[in-house]
JSON list of C-alpha atoms and ligand atoms in Angstrom, two decimals:
[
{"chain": "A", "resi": 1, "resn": "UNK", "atom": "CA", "xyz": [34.95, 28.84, 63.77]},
{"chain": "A", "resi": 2, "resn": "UNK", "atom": "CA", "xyz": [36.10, 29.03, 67.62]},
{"chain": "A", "resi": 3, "resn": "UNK", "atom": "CA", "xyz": [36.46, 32.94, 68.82]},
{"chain": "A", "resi": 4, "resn": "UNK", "atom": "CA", "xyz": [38.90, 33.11, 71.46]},
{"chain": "A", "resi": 5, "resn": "UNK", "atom": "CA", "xyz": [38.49, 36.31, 73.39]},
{"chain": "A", "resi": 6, "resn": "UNK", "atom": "CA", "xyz": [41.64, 37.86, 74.78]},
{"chain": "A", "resi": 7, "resn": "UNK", "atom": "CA", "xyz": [41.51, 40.31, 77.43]},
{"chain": "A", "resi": 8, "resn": "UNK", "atom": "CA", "xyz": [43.13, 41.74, 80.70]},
{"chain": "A", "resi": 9, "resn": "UNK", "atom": "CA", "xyz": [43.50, 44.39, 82.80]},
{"chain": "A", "resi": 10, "resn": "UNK", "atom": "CA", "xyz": [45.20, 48.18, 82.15]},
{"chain": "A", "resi": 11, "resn": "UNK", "atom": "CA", "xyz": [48.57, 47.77, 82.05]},
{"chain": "A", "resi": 12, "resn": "UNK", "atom": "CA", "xyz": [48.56, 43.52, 82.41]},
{"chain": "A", "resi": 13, "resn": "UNK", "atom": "CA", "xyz": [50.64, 42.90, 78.73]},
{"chain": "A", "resi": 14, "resn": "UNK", "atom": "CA", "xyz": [47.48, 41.99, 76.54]},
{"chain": "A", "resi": 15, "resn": "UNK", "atom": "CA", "xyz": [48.76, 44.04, 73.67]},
{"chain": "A", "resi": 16, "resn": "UNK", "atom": "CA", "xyz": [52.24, 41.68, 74.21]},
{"chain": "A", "resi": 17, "resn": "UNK", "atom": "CA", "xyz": [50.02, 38.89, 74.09]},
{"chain": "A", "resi": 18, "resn": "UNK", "atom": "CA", "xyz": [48.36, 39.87, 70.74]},
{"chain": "A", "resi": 19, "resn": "UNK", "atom": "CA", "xyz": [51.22, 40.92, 68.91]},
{"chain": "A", "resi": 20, "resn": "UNK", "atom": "CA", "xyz": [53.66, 37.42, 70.41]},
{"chain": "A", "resi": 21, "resn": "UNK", "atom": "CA", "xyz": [49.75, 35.85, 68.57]},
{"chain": "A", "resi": 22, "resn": "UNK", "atom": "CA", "xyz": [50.16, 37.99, 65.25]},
{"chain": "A", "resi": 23, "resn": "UNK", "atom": "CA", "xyz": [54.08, 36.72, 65.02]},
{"chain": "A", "resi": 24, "resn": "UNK", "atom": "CA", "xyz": [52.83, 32.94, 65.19]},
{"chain": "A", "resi": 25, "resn": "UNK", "atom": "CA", "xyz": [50.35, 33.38, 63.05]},
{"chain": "A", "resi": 26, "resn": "UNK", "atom": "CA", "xyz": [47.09, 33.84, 64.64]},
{"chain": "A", "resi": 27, "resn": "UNK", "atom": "CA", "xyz": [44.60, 36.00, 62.96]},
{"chain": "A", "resi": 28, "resn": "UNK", "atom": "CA", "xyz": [43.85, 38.97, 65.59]},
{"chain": "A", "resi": 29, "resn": "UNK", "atom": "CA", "xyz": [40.73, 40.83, 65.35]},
{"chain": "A", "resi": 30, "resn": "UNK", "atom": "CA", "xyz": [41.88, 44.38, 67.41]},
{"chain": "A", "resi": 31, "resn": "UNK", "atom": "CA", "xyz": [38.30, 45.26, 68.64]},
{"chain": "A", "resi": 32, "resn": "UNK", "atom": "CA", "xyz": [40.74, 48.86, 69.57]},
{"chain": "A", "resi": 33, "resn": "UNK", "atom": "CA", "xyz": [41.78, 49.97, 66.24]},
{"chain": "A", "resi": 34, "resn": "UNK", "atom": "CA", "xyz": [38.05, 48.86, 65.09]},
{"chain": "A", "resi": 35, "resn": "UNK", "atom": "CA", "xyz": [36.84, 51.83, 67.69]},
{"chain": "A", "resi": 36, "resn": "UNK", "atom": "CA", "xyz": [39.40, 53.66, 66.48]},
{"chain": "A", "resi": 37, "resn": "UNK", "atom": "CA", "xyz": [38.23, 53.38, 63.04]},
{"chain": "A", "resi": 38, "resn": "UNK", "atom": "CA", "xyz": [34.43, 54.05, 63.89]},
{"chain": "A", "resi": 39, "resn": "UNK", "atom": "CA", "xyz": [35.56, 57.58, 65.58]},
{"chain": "A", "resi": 40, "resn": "UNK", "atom": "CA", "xyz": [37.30, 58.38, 62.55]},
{"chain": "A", "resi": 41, "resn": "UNK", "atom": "CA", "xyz": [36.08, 62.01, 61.09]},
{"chain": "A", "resi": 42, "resn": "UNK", "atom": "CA", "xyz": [33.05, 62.54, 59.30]},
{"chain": "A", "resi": 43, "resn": "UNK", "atom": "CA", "xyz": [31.85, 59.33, 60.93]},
{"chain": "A", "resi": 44, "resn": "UNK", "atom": "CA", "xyz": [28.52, 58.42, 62.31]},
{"chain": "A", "resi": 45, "resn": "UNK", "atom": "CA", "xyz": [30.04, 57.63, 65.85]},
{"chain": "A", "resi": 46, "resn": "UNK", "atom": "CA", "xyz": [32.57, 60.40, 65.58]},
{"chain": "A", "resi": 47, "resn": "UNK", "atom": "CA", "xyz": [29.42, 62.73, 64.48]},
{"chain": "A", "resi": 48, "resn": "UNK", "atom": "CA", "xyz": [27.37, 61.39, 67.82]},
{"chain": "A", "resi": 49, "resn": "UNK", "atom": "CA", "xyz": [30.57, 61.80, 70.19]},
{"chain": "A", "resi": 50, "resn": "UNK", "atom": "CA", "xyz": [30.37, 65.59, 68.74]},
{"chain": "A", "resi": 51, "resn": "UNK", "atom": "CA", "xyz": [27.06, 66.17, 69.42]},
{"chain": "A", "resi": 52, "resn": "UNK", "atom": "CA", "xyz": [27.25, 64.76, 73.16]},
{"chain": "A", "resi": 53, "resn": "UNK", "atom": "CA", "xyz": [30.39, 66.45, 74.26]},
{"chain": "A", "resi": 54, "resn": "UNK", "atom": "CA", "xyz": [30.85, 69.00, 71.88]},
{"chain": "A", "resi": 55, "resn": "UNK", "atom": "CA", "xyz": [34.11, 70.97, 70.38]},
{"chain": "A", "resi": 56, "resn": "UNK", "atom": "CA", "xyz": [36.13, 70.40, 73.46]},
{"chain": "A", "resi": 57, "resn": "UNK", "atom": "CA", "xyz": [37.03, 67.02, 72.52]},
{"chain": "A", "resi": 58, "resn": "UNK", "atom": "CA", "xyz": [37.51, 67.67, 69.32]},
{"chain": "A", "resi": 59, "resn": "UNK", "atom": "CA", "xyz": [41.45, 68.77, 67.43]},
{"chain": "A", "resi": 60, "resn": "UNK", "atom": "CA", "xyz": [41.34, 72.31, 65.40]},
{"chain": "A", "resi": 61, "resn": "UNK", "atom": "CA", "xyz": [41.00, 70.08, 62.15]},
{"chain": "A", "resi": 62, "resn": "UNK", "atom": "CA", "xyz": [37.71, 68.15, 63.66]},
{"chain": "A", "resi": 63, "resn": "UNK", "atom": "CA", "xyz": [40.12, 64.74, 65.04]},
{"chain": "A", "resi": 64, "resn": "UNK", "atom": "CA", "xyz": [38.91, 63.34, 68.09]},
{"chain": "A", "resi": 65, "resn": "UNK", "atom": "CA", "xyz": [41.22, 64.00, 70.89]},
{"chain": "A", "resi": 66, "resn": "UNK", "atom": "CA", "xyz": [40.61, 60.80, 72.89]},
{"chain": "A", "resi": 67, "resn": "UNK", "atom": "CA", "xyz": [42.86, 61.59, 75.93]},
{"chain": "A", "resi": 68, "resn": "UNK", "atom": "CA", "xyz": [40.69, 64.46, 76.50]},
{"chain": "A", "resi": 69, "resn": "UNK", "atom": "CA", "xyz": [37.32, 62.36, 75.97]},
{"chain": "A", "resi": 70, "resn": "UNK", "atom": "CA", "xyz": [39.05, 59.58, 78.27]},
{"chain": "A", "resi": 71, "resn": "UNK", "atom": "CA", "xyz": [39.34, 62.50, 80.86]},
{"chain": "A", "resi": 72, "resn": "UNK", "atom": "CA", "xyz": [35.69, 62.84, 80.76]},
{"chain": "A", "resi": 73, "resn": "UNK", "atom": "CA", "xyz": [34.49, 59.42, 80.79]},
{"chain": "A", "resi": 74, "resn": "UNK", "atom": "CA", "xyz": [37.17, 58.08, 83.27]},
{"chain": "A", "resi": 75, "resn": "UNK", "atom": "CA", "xyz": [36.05, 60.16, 85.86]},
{"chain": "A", "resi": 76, "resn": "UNK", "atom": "CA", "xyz": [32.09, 59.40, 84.95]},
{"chain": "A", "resi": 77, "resn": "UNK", "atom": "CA", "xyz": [30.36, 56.20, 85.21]},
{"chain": "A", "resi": 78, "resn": "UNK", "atom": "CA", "xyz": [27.48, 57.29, 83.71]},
{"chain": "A", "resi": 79, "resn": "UNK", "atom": "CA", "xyz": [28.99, 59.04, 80.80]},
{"chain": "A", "resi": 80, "resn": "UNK", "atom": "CA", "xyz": [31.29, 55.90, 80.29]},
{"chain": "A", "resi": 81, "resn": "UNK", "atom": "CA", "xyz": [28.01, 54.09, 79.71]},
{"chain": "A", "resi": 82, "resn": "UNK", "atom": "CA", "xyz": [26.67, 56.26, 77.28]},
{"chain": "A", "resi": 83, "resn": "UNK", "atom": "CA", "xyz": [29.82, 56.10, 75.21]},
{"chain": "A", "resi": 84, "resn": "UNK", "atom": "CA", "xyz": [29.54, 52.96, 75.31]},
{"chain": "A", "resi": 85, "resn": "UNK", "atom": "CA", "xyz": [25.89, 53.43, 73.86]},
{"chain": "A", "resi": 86, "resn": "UNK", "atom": "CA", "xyz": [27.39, 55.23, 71.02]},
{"chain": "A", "resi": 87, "resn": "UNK", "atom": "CA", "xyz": [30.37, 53.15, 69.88]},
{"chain": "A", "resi": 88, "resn": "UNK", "atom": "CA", "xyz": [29.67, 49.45, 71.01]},
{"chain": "A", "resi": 89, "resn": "UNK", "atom": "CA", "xyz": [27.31, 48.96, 68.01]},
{"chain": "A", "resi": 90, "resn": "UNK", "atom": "CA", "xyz": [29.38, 50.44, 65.56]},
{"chain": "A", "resi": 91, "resn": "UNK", "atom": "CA", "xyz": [32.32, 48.04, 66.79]},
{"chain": "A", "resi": 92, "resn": "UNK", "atom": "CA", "xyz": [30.04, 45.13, 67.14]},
{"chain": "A", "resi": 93, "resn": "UNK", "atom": "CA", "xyz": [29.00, 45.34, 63.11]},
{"chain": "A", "resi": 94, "resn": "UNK", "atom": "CA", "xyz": [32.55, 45.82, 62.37]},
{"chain": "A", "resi": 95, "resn": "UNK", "atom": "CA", "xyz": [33.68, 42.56, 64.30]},
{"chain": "A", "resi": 96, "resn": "UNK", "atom": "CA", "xyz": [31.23, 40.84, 62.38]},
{"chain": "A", "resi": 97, "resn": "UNK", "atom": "CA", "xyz": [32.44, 41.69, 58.99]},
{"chain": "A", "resi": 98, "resn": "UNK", "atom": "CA", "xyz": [35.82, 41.01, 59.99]},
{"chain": "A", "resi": 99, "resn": "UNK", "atom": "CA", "xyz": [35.10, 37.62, 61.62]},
{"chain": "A", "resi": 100, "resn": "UNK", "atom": "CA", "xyz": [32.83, 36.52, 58.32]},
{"chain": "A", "resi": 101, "resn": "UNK", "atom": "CA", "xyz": [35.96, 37.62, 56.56]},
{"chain": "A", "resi": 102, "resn": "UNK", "atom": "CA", "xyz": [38.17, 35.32, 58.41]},
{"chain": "A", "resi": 103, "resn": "UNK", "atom": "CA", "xyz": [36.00, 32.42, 57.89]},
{"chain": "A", "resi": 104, "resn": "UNK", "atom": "CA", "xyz": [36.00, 33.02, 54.05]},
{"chain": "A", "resi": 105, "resn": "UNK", "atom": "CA", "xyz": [39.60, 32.43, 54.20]},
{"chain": "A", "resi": 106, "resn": "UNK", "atom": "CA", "xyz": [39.08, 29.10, 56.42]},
{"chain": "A", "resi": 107, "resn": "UNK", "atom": "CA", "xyz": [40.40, 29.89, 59.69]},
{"chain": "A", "resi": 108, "resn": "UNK", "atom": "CA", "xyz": [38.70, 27.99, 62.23]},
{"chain": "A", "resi": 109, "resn": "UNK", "atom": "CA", "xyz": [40.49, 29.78, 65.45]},
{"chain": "A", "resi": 110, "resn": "UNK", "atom": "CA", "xyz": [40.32, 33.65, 65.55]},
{"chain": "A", "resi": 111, "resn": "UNK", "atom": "CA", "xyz": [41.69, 35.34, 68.31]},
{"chain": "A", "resi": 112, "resn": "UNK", "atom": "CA", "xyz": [39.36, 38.27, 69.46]},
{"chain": "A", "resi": 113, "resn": "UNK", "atom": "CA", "xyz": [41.75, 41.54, 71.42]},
{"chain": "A", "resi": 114, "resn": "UNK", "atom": "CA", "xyz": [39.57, 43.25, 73.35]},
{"chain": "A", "resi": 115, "resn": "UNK", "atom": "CA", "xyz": [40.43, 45.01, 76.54]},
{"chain": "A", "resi": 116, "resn": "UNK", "atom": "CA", "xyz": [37.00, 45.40, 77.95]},
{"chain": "A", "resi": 117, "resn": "UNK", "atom": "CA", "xyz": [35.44, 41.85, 76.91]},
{"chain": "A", "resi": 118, "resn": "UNK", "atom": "CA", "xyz": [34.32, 41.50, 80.84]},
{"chain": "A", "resi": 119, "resn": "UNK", "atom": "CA", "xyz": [32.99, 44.83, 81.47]},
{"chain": "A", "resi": 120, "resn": "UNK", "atom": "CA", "xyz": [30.86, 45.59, 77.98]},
{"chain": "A", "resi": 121, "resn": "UNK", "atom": "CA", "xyz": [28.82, 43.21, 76.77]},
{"chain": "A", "resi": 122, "resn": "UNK", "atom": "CA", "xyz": [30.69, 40.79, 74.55]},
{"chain": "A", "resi": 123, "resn": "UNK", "atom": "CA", "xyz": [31.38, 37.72, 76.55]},
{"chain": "A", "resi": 124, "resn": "UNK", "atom": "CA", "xyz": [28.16, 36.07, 74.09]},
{"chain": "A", "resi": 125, "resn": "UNK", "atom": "CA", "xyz": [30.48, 36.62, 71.28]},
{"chain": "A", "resi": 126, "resn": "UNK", "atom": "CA", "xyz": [33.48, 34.51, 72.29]},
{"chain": "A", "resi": 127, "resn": "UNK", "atom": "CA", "xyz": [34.16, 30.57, 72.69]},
{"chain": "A", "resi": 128, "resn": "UNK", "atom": "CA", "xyz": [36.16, 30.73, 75.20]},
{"chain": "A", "resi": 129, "resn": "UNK", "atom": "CA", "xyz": [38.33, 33.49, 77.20]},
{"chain": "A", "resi": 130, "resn": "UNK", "atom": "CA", "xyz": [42.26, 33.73, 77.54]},
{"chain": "A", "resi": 131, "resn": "UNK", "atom": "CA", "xyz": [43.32, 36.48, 80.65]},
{"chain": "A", "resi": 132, "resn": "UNK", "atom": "CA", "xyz": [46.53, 38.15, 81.07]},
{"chain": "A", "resi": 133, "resn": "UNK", "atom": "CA", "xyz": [47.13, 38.61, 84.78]},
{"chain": "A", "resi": 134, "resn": "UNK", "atom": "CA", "xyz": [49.87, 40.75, 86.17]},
{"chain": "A", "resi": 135, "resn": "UNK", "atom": "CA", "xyz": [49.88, 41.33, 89.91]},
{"chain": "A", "resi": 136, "resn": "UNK", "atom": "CA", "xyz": [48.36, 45.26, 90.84]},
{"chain": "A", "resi": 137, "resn": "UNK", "atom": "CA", "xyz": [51.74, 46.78, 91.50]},
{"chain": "A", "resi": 138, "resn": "UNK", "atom": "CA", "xyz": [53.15, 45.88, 88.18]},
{"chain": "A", "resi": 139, "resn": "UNK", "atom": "CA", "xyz": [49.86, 46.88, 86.13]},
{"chain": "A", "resi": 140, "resn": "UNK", "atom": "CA", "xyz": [50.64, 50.75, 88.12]},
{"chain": "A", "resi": 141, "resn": "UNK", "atom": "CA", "xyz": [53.86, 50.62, 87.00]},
{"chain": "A", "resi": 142, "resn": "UNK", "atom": "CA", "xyz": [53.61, 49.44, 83.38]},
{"chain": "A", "resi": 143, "resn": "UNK", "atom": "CA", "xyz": [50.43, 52.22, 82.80]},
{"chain": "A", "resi": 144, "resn": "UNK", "atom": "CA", "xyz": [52.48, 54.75, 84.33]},
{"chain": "A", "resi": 145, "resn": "UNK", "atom": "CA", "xyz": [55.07, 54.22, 82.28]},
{"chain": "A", "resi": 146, "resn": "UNK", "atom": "CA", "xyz": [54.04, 53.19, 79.12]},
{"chain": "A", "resi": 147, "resn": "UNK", "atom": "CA", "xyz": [51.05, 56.07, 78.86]},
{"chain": "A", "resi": 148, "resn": "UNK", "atom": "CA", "xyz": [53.00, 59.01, 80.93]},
{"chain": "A", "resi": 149, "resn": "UNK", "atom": "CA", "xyz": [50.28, 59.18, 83.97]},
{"chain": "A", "resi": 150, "resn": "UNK", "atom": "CA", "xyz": [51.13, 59.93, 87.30]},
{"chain": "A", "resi": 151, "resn": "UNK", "atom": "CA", "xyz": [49.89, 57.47, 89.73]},
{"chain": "A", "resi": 152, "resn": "UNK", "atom": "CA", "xyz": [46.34, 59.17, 90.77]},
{"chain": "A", "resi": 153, "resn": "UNK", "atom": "CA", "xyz": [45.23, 59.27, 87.10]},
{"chain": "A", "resi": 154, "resn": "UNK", "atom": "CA", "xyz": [47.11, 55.57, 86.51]},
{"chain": "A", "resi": 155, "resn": "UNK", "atom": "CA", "xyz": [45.19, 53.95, 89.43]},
{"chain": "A", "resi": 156, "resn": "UNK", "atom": "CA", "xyz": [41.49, 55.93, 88.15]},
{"chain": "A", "resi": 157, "resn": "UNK", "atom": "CA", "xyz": [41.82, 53.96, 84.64]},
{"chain": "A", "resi": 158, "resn": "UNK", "atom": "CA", "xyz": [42.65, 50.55, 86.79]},
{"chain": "A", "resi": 159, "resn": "UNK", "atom": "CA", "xyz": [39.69, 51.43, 89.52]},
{"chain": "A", "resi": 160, "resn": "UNK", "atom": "CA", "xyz": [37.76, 51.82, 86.08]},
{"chain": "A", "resi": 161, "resn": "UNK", "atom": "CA", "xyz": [37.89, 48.28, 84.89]},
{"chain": "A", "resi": 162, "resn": "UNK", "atom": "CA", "xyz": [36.75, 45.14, 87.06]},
{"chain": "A", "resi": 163, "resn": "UNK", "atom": "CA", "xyz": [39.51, 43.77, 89.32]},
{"chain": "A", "resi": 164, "resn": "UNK", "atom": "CA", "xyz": [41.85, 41.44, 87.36]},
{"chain": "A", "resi": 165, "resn": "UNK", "atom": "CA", "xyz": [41.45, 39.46, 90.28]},
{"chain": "A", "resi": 166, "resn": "UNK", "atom": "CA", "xyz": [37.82, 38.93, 89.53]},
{"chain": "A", "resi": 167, "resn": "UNK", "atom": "CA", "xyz": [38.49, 38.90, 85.89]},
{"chain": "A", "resi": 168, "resn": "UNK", "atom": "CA", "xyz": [40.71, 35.69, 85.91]},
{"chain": "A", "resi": 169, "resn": "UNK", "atom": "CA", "xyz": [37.59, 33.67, 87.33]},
{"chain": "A", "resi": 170, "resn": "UNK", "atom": "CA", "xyz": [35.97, 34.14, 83.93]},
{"chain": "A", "resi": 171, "resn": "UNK", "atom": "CA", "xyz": [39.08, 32.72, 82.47]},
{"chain": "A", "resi": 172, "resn": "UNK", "atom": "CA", "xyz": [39.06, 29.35, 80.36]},
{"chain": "A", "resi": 173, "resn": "UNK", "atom": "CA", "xyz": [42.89, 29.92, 80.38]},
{"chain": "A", "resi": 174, "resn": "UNK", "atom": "CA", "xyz": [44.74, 33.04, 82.78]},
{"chain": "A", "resi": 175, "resn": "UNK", "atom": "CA", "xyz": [48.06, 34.31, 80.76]},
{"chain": "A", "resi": 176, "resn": "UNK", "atom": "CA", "xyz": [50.44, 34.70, 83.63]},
{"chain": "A", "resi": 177, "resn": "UNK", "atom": "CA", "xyz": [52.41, 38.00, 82.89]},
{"chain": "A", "resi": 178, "resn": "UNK", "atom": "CA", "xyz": [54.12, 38.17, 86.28]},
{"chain": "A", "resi": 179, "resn": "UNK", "atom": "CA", "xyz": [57.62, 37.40, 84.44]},
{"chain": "A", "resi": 180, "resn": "UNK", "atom": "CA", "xyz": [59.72, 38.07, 82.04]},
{"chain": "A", "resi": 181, "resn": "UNK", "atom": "CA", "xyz": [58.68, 38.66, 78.25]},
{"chain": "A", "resi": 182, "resn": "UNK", "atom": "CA", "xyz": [60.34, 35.26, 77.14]},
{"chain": "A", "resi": 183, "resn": "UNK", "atom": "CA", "xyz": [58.40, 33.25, 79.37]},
{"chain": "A", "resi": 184, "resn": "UNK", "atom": "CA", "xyz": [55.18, 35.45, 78.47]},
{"chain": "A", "resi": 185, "resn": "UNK", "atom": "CA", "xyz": [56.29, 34.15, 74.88]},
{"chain": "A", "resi": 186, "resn": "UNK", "atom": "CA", "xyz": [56.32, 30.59, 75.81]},
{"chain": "A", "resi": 187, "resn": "UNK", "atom": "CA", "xyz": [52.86, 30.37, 77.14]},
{"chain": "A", "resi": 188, "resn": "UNK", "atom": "CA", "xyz": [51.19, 31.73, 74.29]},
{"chain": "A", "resi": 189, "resn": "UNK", "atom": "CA", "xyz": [53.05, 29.98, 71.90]},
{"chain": "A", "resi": 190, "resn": "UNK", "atom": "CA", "xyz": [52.03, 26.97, 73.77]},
{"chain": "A", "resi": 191, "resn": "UNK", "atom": "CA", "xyz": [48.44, 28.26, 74.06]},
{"chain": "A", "resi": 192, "resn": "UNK", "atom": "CA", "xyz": [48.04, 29.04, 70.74]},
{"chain": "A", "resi": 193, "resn": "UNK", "atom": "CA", "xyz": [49.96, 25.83, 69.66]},
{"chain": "A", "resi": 194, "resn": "UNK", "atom": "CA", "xyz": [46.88, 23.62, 71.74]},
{"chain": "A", "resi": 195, "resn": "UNK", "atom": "CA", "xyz": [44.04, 25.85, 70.52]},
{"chain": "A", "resi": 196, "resn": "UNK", "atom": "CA", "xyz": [45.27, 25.50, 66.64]},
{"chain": "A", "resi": 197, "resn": "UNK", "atom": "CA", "xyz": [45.27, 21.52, 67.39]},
{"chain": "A", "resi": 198, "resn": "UNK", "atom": "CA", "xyz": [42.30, 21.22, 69.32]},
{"chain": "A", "resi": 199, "resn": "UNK", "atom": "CA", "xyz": [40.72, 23.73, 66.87]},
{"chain": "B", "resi": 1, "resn": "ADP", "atom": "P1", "xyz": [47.86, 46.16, 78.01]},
{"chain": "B", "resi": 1, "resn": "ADP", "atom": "O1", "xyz": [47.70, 45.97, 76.54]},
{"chain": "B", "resi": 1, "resn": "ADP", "atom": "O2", "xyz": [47.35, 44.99, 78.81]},
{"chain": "B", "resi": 1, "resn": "ADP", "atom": "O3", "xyz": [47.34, 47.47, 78.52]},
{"chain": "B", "resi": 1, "resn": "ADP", "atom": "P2", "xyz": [50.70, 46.21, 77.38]},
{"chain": "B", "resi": 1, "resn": "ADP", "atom": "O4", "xyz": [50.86, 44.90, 76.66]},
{"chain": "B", "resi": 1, "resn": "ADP", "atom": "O5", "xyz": [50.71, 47.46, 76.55]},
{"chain": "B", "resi": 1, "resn": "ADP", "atom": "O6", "xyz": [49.42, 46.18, 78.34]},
{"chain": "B", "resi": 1, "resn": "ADP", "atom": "O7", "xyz": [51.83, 46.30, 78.51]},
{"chain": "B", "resi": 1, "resn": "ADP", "atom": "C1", "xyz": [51.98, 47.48, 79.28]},
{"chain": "B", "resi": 1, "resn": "ADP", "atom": "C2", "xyz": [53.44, 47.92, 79.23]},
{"chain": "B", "resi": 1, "resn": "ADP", "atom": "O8", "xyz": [54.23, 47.00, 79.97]},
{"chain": "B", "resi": 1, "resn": "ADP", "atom": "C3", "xyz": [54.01, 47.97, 77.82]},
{"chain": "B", "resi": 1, "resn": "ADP", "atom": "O9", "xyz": [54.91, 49.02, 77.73]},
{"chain": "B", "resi": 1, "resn": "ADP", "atom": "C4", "xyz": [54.73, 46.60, 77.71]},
{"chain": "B", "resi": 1, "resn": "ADP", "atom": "O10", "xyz": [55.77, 46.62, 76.78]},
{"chain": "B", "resi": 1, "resn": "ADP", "atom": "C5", "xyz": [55.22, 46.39, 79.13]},
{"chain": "B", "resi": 1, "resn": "ADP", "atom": "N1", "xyz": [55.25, 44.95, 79.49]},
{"chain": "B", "resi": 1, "resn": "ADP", "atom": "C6", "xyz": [54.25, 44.06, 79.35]},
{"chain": "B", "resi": 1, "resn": "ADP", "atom": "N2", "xyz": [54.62, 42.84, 79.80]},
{"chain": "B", "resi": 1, "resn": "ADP", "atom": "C7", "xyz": [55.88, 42.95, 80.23]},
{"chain": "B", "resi": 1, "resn": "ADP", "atom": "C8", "xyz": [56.83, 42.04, 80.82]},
{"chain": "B", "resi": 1, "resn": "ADP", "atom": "N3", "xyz": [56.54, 40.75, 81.05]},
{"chain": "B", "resi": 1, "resn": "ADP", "atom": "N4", "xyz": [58.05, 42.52, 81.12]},
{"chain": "B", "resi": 1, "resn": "ADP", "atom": "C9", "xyz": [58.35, 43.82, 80.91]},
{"chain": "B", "resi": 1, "resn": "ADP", "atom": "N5", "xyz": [57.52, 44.74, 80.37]},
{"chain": "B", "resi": 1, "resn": "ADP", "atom": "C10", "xyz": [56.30, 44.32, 80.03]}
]
């Protein structure tokens, strides 16, 4: 089976990508909703998270509140990392269940979504790596808008991540999002069109 990892910047229109990839057909592993599902209540990761930052991050009824826990960790290099300590294994397990799964059913190209596939330590776990690239401006304006931010807190969560710039170097193919939605459509329907045939 051929792992394609799919990543981008903040803000560059990777979720557009994976959900244009879901509508053609392309099985999407959503390395997000499996961290979301690993900080779940009651479990281990969510119990670890507790003990390291305590009741502050946590909802009245023991949820995670992640917006406050991304406060914390955006502004923290060092406690980024050791979130990263705590989750990345968890996720990791659960991408492996999910990608033996998938090769049960006899796909042989999987599409891996995950935002941070540059800066964590995943790129072993991929084939090859498909980047969406908007230009800086637009990736501001897109965070600001879609998650409510003003454009201090917008521009810490992009400073965060590596450069898309730099990012599109690792690139086997670089998703150009600089355009309209339709013509973000074409190229992955073209991409994923290629990888299914050269599969
Ligand atoms: P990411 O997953 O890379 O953080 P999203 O796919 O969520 O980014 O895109 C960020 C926001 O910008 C979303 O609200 C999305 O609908 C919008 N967006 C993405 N690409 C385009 C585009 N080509 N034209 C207009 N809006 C877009």
């Amino acid at each position: 089976m051929r792992v394609v990892g799919l990543t981008g910047g903040i803000g560059s229109g990777k979720s557009e990508v994976s959900r244009i990839l879901r509508e053609l057909g392309a099985p999407v592993i959503d390395a997000d909703a499996l961290t979301h599902q690993c900080q779940e209540r009651g479990e281990d990761v969510w119990r670890a998270v507790w003990r390291r930052y305590g009741w502050g991050v946590l909802s009245q009824d023991g949820e995670l509140l992640r917006r406050k826990l991304g406060h914390v960790i955006f502004r923290d290099a060092a406690e980024r990392e050791a979130l990263n300590q705590i989750v990345h294994p968890a996720v990791r397990q659960k991408i492996r269940d999910r990608l033996n799964d998938l090769t049960v059913l006899g796909h042989r190209v999987v599409v891996l979504d995950i935002p941070l596939l540059l800066e964590g330590d995943w790129r072993e776990g991929v084939d090859e790596i498909w980047v969406v690239y908007s230009d800086p401006d637009q990736q501001l304006a897109r965070v600001m808008q879609r998650d409510h931010l003003g454009s201090e807190e917008a521009q810490r969560r992009i400073a965060a991540q590596i450069p898309l710039a730099d990012k599109i170097r690792y690139a086997d193919h670089v998703i150009d999002n600089q355009g309209s939605l339709s013509s973000l459509r074409e190229q992955v329907k073209q991409l994923w069109h290629n990888a299914r045939t050269t599969g």
